[in-house]
Tab-separated table of C-alpha atoms in Angstrom:
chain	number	residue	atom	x	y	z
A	1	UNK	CA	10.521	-34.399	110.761
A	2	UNK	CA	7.486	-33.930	108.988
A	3	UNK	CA	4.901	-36.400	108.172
A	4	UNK	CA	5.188	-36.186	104.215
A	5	UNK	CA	9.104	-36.707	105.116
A	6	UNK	CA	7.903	-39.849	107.279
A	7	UNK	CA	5.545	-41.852	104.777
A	8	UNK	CA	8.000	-41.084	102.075
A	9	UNK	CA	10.438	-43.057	104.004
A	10	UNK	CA	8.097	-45.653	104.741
A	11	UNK	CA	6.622	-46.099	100.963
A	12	UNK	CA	10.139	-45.802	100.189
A	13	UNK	CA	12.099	-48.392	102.222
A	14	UNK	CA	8.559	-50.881	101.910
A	15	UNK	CA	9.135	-50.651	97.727
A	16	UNK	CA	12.691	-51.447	98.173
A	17	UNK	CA	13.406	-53.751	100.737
A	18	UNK	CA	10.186	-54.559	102.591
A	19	UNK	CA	11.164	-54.144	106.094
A	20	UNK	CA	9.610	-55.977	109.209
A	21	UNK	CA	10.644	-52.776	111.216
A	22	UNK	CA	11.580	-49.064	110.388
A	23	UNK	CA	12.742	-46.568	113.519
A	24	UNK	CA	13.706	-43.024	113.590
A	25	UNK	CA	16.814	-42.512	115.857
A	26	UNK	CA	19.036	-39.753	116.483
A	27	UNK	CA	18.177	-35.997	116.149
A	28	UNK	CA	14.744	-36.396	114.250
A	29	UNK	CA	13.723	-38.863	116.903
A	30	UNK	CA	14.914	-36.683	119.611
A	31	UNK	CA	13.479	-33.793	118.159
A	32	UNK	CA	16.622	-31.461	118.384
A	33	UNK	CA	16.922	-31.679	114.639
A	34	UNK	CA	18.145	-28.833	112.731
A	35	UNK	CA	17.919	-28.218	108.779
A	36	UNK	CA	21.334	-29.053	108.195
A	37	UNK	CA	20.964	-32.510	110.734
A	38	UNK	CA	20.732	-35.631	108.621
A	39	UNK	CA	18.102	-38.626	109.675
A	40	UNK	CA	18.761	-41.433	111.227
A	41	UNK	CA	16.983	-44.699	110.224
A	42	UNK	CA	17.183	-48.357	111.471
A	43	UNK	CA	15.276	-51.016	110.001
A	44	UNK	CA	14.692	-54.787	110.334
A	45	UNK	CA	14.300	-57.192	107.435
A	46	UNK	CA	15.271	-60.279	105.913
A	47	UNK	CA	16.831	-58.714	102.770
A	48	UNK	CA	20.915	-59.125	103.430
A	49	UNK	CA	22.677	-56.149	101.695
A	50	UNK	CA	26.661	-55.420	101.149
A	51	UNK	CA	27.833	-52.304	102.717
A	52	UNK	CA	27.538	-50.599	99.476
A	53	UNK	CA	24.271	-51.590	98.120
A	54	UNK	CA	23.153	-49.721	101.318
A	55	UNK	CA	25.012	-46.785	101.298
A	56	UNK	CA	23.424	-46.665	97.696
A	57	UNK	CA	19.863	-47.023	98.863
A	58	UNK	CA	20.133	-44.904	101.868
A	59	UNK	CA	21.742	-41.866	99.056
A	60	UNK	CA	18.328	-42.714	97.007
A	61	UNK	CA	16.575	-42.048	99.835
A	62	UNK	CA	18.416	-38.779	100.609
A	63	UNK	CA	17.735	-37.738	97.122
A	64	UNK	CA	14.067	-37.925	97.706
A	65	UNK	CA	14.424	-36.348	101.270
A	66	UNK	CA	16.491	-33.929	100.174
A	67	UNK	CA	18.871	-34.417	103.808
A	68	UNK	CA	21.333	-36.844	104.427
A	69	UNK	CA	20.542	-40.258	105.475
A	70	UNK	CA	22.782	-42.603	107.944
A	71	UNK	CA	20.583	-46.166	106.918
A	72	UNK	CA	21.709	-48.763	109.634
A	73	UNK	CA	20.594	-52.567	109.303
A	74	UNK	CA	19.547	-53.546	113.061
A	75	UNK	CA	20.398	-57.163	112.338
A	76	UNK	CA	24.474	-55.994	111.425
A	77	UNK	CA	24.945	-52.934	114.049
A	78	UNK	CA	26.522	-53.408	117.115
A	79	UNK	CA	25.020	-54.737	120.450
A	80	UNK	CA	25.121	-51.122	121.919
A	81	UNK	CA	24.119	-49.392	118.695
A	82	UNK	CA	21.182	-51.798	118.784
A	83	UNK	CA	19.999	-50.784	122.488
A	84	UNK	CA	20.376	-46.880	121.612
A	85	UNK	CA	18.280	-47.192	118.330
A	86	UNK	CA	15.886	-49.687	120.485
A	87	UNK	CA	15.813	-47.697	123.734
A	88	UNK	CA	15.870	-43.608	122.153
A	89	UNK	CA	14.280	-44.213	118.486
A	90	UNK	CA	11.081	-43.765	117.337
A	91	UNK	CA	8.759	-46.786	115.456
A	92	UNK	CA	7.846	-45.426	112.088
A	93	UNK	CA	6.660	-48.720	110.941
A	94	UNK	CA	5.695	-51.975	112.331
A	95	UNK	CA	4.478	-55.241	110.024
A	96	UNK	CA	5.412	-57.994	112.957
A	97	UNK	CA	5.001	-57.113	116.102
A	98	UNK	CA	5.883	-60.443	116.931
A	99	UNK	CA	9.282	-60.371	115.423
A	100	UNK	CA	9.925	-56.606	117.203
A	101	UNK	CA	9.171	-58.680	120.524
A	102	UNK	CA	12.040	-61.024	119.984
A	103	UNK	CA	14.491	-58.795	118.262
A	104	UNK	CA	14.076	-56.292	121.628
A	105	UNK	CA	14.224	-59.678	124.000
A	106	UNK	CA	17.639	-60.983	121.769
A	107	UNK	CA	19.024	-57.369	122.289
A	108	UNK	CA	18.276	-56.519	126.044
A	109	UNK	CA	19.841	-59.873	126.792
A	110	UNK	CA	22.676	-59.681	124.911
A	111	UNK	CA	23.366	-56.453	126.390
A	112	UNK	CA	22.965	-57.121	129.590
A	113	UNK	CA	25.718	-59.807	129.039
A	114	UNK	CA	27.779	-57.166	127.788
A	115	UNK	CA	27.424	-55.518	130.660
A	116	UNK	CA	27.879	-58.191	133.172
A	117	UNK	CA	31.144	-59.016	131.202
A	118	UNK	CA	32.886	-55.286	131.084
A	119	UNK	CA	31.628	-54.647	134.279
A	120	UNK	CA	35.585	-55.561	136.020
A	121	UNK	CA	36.633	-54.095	133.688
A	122	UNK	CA	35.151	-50.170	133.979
A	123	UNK	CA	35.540	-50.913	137.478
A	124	UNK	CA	39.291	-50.862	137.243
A	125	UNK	CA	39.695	-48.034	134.894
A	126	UNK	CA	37.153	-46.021	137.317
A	127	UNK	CA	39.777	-47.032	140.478
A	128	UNK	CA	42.574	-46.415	138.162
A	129	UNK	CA	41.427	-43.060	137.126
A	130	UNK	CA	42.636	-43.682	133.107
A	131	UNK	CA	41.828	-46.359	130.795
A	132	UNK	CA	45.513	-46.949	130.397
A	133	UNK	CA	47.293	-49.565	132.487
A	134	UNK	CA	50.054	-47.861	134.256
């Protein structure tokens, strides 16, 4: 990922939704991207969009990238999407370091409850050798 491709995304998403908190994750983060790979980008804000209104911002954004873009809201993925993105992506942007702080706190606990609680469970698929209960 270049930098031109990295402050576009930044002037970009700041214009339209004014994030707290913009990462990289995936492929470009990784850097194992290839020119076909699309990029990956979580961000953090306090603007609440439907499902749609951020596919549609995330295919603006391709436009100007001309790649693909997966856009993921950190606040609406899933407990383990959140630790991947937290624990493998890259900060492009940071206004409140403060509010990163308690978003990775919030996170790290709640997965570690997540783990605590499926633990029994991957235990007994591990001794049962399938995840299906014979």
């Amino acid at each position: 990922m270049t930098e031109q491709e990295t402050e576009l995304i930044r002037d970009f998403l700041g214009r339209e939704i004014s994030p707290d908190l913009i990462m990289l994750f995936g492929s470009a983060a990784a850097g194992r991207e290839r020119p076909d790979s699309d990029i990956d980008i979580a961000y953090l804000g306090d603007v609440v969009m439907s499902l749609y209104a951020r596919f549609m911002l995330a295919q603006k954004l391709a436009d100007l990238l001309k790649r693909e873009v997966d856009l993921i809201d950190l606040f609406q993925a899933s407990t383990v999407m959140q630790m991947q993105i937290l624990s493998t992506g890259r900060v492009l942007h940071c206004g409140d370091e403060s509010r990163k702080a308690l978003f990775e706190m919030q996170v790290y606990k709640m997965y570690a409850k997540l783990n605590e609680e499926r633990a029994p469970i991957l235990q007994a698929i591990k001794e049962r050798g399938t995840i299906y209960e014979p």
